[in-house]
PDB file of C-alpha atoms and ligand atoms in Angstrom:
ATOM      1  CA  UNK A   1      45.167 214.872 106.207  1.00 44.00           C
ATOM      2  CA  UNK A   2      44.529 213.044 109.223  1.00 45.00           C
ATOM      3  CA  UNK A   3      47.982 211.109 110.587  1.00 46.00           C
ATOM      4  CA  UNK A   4      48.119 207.902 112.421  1.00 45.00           C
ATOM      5  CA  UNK A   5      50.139 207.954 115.411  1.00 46.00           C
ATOM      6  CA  UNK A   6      51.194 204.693 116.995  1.00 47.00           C
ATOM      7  CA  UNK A   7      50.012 205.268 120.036  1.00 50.00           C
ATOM      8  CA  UNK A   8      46.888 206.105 118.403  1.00 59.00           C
ATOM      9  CA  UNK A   9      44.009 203.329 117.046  1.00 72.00           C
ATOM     10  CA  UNK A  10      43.700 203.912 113.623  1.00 83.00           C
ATOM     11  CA  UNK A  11      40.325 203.998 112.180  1.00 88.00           C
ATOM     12  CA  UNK A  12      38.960 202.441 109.017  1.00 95.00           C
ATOM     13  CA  UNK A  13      35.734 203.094 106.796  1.00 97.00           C
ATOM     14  CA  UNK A  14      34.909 200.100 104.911  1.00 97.00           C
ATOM     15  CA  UNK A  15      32.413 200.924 101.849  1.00 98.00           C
ATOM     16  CA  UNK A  16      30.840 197.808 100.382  1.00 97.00           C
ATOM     17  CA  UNK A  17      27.244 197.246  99.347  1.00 96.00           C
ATOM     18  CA  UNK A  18      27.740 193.199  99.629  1.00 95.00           C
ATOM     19  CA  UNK A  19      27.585 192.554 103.234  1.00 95.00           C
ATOM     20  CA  UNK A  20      29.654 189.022 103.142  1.00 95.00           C
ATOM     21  CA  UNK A  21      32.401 190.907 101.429  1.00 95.00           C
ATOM     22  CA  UNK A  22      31.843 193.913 104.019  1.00 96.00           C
ATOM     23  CA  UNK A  23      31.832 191.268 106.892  1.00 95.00           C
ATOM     24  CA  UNK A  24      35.136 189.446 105.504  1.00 95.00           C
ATOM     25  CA  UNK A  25      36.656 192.547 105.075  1.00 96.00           C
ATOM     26  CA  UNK A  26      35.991 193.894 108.587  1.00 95.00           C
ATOM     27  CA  UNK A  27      36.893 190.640 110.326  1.00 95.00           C
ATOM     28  CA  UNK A  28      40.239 190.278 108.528  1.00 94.00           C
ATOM     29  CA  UNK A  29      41.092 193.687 109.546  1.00 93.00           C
ATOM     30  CA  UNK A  30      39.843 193.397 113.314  1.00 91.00           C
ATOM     31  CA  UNK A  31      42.050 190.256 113.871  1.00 90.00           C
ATOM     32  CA  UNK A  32      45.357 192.571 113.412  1.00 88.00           C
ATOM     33  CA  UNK A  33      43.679 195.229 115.785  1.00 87.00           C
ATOM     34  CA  UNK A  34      41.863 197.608 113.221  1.00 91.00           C
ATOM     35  CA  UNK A  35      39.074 199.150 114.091  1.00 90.00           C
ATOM     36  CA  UNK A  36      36.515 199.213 110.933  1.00 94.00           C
ATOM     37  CA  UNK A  37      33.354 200.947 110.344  1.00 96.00           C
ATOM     38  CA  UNK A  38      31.371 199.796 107.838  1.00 97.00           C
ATOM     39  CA  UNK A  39      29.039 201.951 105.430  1.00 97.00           C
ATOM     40  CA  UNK A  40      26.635 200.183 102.292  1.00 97.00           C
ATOM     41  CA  UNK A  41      26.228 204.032 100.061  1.00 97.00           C
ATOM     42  CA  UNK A  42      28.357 206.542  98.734  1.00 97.00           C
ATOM     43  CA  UNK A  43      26.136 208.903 100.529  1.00 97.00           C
ATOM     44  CA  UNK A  44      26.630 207.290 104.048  1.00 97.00           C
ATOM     45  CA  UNK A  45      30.570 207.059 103.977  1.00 97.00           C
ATOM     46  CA  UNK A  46      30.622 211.108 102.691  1.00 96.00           C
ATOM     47  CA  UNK A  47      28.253 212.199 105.148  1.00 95.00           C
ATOM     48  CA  UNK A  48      30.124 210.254 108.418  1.00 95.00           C
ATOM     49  CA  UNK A  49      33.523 211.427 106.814  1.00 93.00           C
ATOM     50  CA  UNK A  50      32.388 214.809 107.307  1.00 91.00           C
ATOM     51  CA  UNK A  51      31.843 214.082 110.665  1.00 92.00           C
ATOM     52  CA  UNK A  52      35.165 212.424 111.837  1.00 90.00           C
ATOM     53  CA  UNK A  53      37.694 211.896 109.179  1.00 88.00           C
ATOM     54  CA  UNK A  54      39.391 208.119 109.083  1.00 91.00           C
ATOM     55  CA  UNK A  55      42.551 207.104 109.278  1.00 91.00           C
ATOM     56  CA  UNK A  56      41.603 205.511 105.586  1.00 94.00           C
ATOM     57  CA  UNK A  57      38.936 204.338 103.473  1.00 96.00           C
ATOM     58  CA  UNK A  58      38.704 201.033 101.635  1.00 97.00           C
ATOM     59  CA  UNK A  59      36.012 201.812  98.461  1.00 97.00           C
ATOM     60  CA  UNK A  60      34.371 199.333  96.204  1.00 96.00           C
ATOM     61  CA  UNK A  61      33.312 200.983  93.177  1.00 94.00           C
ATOM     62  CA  UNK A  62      30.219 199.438  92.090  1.00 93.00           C
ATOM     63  CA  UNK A  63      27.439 200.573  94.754  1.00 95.00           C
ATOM     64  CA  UNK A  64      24.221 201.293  94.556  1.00 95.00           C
ATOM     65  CA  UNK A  65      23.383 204.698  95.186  1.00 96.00           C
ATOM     66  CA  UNK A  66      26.922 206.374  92.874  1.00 95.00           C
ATOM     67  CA  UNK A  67      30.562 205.863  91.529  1.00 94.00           C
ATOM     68  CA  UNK A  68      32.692 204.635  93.950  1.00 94.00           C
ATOM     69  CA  UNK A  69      35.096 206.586  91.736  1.00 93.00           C
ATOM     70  CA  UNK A  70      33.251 209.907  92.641  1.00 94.00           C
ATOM     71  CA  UNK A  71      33.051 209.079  96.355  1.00 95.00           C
ATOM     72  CA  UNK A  72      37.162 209.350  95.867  1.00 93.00           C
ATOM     73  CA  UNK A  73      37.022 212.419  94.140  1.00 89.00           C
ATOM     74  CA  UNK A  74      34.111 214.115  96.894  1.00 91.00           C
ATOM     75  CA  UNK A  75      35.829 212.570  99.913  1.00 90.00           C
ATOM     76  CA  UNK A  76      39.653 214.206  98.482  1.00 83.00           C
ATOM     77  CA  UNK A  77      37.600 217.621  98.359  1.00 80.00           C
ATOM     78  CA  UNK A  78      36.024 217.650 101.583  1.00 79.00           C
ATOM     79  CA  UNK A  79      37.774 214.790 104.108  1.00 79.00           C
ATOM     80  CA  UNK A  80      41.340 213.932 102.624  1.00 79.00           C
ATOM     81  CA  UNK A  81      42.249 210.589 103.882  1.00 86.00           C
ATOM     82  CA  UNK A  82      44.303 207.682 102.649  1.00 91.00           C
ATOM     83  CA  UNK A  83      42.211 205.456 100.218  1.00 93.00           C
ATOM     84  CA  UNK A  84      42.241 202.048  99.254  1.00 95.00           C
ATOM     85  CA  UNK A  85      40.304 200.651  95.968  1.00 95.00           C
ATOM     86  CA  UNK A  86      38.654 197.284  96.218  1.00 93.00           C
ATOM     87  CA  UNK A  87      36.887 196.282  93.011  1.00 91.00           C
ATOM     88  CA  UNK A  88      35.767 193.795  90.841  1.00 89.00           C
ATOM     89  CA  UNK A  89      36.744 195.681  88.222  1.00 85.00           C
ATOM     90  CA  UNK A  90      39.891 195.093  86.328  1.00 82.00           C
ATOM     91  CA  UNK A  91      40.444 197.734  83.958  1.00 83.00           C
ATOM     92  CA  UNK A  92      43.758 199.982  83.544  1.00 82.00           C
ATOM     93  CA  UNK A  93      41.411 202.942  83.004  1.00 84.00           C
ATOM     94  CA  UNK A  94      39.920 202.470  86.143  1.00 85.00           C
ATOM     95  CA  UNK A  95      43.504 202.135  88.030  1.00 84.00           C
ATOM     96  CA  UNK A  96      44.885 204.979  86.657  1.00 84.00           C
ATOM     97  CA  UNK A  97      41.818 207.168  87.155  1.00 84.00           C
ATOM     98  CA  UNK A  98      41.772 205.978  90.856  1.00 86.00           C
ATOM     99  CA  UNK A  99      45.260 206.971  91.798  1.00 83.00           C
ATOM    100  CA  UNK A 100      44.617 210.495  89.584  1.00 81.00           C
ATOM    101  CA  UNK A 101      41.660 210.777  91.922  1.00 82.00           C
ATOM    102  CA  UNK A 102      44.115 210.357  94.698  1.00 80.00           C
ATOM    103  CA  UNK A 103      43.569 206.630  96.005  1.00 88.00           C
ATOM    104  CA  UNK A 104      47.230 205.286  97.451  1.00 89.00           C
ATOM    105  CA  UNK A 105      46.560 201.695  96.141  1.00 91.00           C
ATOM    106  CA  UNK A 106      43.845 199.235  94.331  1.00 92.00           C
ATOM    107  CA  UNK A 107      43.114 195.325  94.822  1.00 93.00           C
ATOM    108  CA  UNK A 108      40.739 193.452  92.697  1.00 92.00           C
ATOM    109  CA  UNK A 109      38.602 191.054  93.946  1.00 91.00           C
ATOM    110  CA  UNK A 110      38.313 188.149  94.864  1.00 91.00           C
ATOM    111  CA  UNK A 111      41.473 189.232  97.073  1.00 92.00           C
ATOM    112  CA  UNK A 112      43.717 187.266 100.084  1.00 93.00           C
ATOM    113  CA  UNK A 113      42.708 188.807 102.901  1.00 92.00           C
ATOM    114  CA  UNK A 114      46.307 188.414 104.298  1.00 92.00           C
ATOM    115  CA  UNK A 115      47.002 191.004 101.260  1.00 94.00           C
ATOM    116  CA  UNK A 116      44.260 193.458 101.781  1.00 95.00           C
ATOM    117  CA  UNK A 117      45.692 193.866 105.433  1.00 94.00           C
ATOM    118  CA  UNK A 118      49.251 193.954 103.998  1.00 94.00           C
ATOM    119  CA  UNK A 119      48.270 197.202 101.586  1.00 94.00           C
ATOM    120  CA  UNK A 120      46.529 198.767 104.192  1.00 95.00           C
ATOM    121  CA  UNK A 121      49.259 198.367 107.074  1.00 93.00           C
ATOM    122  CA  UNK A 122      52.036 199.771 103.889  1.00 91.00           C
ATOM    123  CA  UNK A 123      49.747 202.873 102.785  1.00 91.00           C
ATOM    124  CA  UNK A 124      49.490 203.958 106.720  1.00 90.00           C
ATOM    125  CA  UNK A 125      53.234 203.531 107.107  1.00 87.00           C
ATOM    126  CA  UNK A 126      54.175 205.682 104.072  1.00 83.00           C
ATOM    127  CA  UNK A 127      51.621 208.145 105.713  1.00 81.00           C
ATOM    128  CA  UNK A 128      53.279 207.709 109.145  1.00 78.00           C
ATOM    129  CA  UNK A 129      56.549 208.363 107.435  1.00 73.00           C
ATOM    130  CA  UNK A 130      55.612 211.112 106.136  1.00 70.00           C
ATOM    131  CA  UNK A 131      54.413 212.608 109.589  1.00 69.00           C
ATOM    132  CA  UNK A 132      58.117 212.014 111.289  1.00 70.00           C
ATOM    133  CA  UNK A 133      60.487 213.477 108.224  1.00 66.00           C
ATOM    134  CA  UNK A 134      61.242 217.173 108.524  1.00 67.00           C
ATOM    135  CA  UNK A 135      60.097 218.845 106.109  1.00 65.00           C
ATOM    136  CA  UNK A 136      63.189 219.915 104.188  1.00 69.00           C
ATOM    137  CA  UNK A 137      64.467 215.753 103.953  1.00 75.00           C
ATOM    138  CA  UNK A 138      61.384 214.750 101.902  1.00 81.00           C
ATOM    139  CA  UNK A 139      62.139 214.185  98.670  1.00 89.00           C
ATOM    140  CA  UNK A 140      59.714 212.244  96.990  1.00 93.00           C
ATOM    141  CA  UNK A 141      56.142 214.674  95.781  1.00 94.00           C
ATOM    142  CA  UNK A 142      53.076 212.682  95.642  1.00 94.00           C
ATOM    143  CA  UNK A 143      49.971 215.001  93.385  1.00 94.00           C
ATOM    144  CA  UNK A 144      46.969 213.394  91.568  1.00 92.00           C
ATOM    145  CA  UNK A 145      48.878 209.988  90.657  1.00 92.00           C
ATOM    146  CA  UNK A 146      52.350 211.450  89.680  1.00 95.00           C
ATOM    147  CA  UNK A 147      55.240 210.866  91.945  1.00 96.00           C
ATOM    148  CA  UNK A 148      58.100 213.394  91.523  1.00 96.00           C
ATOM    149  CA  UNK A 149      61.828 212.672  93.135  1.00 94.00           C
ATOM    150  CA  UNK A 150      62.978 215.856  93.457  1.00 90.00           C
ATOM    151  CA  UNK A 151      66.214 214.005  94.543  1.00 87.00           C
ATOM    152  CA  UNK A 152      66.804 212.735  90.784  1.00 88.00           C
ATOM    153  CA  UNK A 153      64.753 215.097  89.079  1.00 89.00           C
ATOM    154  CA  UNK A 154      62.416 211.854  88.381  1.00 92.00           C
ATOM    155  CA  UNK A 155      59.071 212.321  87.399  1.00 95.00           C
ATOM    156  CA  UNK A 156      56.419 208.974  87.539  1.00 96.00           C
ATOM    157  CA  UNK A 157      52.704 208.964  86.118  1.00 94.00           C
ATOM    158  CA  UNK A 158      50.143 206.527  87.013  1.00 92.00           C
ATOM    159  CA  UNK A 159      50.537 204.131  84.633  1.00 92.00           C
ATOM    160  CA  UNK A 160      54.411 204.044  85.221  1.00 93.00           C
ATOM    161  CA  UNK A 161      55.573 206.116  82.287  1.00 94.00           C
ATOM    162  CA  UNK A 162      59.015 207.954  83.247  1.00 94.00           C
ATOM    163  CA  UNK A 163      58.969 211.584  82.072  1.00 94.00           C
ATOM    164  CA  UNK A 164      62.099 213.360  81.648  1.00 90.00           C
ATOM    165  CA  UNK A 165      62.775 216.394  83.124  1.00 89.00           C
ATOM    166  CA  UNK A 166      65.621 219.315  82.324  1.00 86.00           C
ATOM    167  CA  UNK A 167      66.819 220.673  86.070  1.00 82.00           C
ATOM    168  CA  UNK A 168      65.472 224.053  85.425  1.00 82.00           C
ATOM    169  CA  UNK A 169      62.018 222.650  84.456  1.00 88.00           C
ATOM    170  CA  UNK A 170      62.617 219.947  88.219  1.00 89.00           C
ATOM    171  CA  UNK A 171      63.255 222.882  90.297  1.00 86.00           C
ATOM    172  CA  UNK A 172      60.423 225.199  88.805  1.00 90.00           C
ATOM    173  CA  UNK A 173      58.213 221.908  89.615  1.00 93.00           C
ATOM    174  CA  UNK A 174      59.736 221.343  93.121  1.00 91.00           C
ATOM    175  CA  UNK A 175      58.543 224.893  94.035  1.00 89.00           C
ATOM    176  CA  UNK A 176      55.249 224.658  92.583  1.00 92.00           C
ATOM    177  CA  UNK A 177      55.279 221.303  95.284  1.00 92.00           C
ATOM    178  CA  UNK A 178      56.207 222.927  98.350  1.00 87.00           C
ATOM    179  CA  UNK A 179      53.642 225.050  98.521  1.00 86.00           C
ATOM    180  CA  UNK A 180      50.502 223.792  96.623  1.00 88.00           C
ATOM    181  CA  UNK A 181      47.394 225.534  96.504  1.00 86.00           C
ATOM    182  CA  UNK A 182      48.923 228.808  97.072  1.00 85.00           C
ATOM    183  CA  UNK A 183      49.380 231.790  94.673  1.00 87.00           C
ATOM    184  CA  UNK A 184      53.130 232.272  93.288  1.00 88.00           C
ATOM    185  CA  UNK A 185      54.611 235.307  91.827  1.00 86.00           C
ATOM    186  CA  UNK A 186      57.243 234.784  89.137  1.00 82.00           C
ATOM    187  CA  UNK A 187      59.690 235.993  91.227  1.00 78.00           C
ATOM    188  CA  UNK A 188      59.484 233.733  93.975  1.00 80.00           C
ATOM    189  CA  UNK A 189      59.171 230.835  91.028  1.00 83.00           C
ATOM    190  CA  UNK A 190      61.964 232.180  90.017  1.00 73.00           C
ATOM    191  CA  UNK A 191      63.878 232.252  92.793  1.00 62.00           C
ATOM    192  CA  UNK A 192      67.255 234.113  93.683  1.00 46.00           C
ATOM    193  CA  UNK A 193      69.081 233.298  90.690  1.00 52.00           C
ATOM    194  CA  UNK A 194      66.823 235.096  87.899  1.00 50.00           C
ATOM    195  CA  UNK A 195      66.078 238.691  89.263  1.00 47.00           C
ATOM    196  CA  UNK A 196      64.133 239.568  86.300  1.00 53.00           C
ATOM    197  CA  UNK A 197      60.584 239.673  86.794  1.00 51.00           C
ATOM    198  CA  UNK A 198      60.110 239.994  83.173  1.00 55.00           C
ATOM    199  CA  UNK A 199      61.394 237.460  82.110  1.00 58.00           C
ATOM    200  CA  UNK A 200      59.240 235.568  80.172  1.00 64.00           C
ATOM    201  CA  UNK A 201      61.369 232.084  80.953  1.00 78.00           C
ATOM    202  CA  UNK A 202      59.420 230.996  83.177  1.00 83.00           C
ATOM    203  CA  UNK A 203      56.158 230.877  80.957  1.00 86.00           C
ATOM    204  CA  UNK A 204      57.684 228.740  78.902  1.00 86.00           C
ATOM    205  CA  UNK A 205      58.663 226.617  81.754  1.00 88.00           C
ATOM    206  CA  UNK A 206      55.067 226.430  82.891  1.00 92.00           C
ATOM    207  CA  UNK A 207      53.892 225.765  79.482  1.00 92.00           C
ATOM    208  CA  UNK A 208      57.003 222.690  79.093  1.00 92.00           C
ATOM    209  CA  UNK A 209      55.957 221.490  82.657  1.00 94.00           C
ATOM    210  CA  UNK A 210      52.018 221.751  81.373  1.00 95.00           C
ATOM    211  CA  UNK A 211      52.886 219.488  78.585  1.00 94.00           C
ATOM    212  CA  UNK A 212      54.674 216.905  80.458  1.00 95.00           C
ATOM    213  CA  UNK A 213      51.697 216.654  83.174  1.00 95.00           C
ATOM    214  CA  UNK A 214      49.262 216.144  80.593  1.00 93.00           C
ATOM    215  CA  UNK A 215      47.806 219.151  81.705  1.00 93.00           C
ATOM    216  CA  UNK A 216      45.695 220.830  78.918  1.00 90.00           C
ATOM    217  CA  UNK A 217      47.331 224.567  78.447  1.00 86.00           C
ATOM    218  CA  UNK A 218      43.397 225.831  77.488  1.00 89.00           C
ATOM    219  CA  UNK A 219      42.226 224.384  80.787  1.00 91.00           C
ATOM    220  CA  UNK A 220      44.939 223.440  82.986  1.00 93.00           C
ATOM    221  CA  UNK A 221      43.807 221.492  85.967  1.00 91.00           C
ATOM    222  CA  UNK A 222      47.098 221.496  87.851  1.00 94.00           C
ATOM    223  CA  UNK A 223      49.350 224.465  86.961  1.00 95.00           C
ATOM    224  CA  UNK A 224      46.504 227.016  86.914  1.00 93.00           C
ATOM    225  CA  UNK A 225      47.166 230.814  86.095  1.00 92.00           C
ATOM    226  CA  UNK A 226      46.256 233.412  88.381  1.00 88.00           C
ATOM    227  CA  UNK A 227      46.044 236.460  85.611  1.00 86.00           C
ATOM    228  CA  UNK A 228      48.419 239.302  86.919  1.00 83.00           C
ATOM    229  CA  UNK A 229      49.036 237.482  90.079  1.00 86.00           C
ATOM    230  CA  UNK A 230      51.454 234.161  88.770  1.00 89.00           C
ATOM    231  CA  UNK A 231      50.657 230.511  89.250  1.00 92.00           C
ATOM    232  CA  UNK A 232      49.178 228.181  91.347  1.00 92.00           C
ATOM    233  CA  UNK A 233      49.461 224.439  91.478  1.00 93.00           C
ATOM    234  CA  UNK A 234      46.084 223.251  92.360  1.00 92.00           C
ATOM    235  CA  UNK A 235      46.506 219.586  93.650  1.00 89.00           C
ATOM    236  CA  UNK A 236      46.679 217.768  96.882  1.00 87.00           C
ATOM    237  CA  UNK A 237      50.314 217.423  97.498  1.00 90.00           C
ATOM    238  CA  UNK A 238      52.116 214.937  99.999  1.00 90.00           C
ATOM    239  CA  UNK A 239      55.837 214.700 100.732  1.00 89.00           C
ATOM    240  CA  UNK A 240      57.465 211.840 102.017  1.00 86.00           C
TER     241      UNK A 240
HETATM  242 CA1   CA B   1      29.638 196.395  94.928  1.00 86.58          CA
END
């Protein structure tokens, strides 16, 4: 994940096949001192991300050459960056499947411009913020749409439906967290409390945890197990 420093321009990829739309975005954003590049395809935007990841995207979803909704899922595999929806589509599913995919925000169009740059300057803060906390003081877990408060064992999906948590089933999630994308034994899931490796607790924590997620115990997508080895929570993970 790239992060804007202050002292640091912060640069923009602007995907839009409509070129007024492209042009009114670009301008709006260059009068409060962003610098925008501005790409027509899917194709183009991946291909240049690769290159030099940006600051953040802004991505329409209707384009001519593929999904703007796939572009978010390709460019949070290969170039994390923050993202930015802007679409003429107004659907719920759409929303929610966009901040799954990992977007920090979505406008419809027609939008204020004054609003477009207001999202955008608020999603680089958060990221900002992010940078400058020590680790151990973030609190708040952003994965795949959720946000988890690890502070009030609070856990958020997309749509804004609060799950309830028990604390052993918040701190087995809060570990999973801090260290995404890596293999964990039981025993460091477990931590120093429960010494017993055996113990078969923690599977039904996982499975409890599965549940809530919406995570599909035949095919989990998030709490994935590693066969002999423990779990892993596959998911782009960022801590503010
Ligand atoms: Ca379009």
């Amino acid at each position: 994940m790239t992060l804007p420093r202050p002292d640091m321009p912060v640069t923009l990829y602007v995907l839009e096949d409509e070129p007024e739309i492209a042009r009114l975005i670009c301008s709006s954003l260059a009068d409060y001192g962003f610098r925008c590049e501005h790409m027509s395809t899917g194709r183009q935007l991946l291909s240049r991300a690769r290159q030099a990841t940006p600051d953040l995207c802004i991505i329409d979803l209707g384009l001519p050459d593929m999904d703007g909704m796939q572009v978010v899922r390709e460019l949070q595999e290969g170039s994390p960056c923050a993202v930015l929806i802007l679409t003429g589509r107004n659907d719920v599913t759409d929303r929610v499947l966009g901040l799954e995919l990992g977007a920090d925000d979505y406008i419809v169009k027609p939008f204020e411009p004054r609003e477009l740059v207001a999202r955008v300057r608020s999603i680089l803060r958060r990221y900002q913020r992010a940078a400058t906390v020590e680790p151990a003081e973030r609190t708040i877990a952003r994965f795949a749409g959720w946000t988890f408060d690890a502070a009030r064992h609070a856990l958020t999906a997309a749509d804004g439906r609060e799950i309830g948590l028990s604390s052993s089933e918040a701190s087995l999630l809060a570990s999973l967290l801090r260290r995404p994308n890596k293999i964990l034994s039981r025993e460091q899931l477990l931590g120093e409390r429960d010494l017993d490796p055996f113990d078969r607790s923690i599977d039904v924590r996982i499975s409890r945890l599965r549940r809530k997620l919406d995570d599909d115990p035949q095919n989990p997508k998030l709490i994935k197990t590693v066969y002999g080895a423990g779990y892993l929570f596959s998911a782009q993970v960022t801590w503010e």
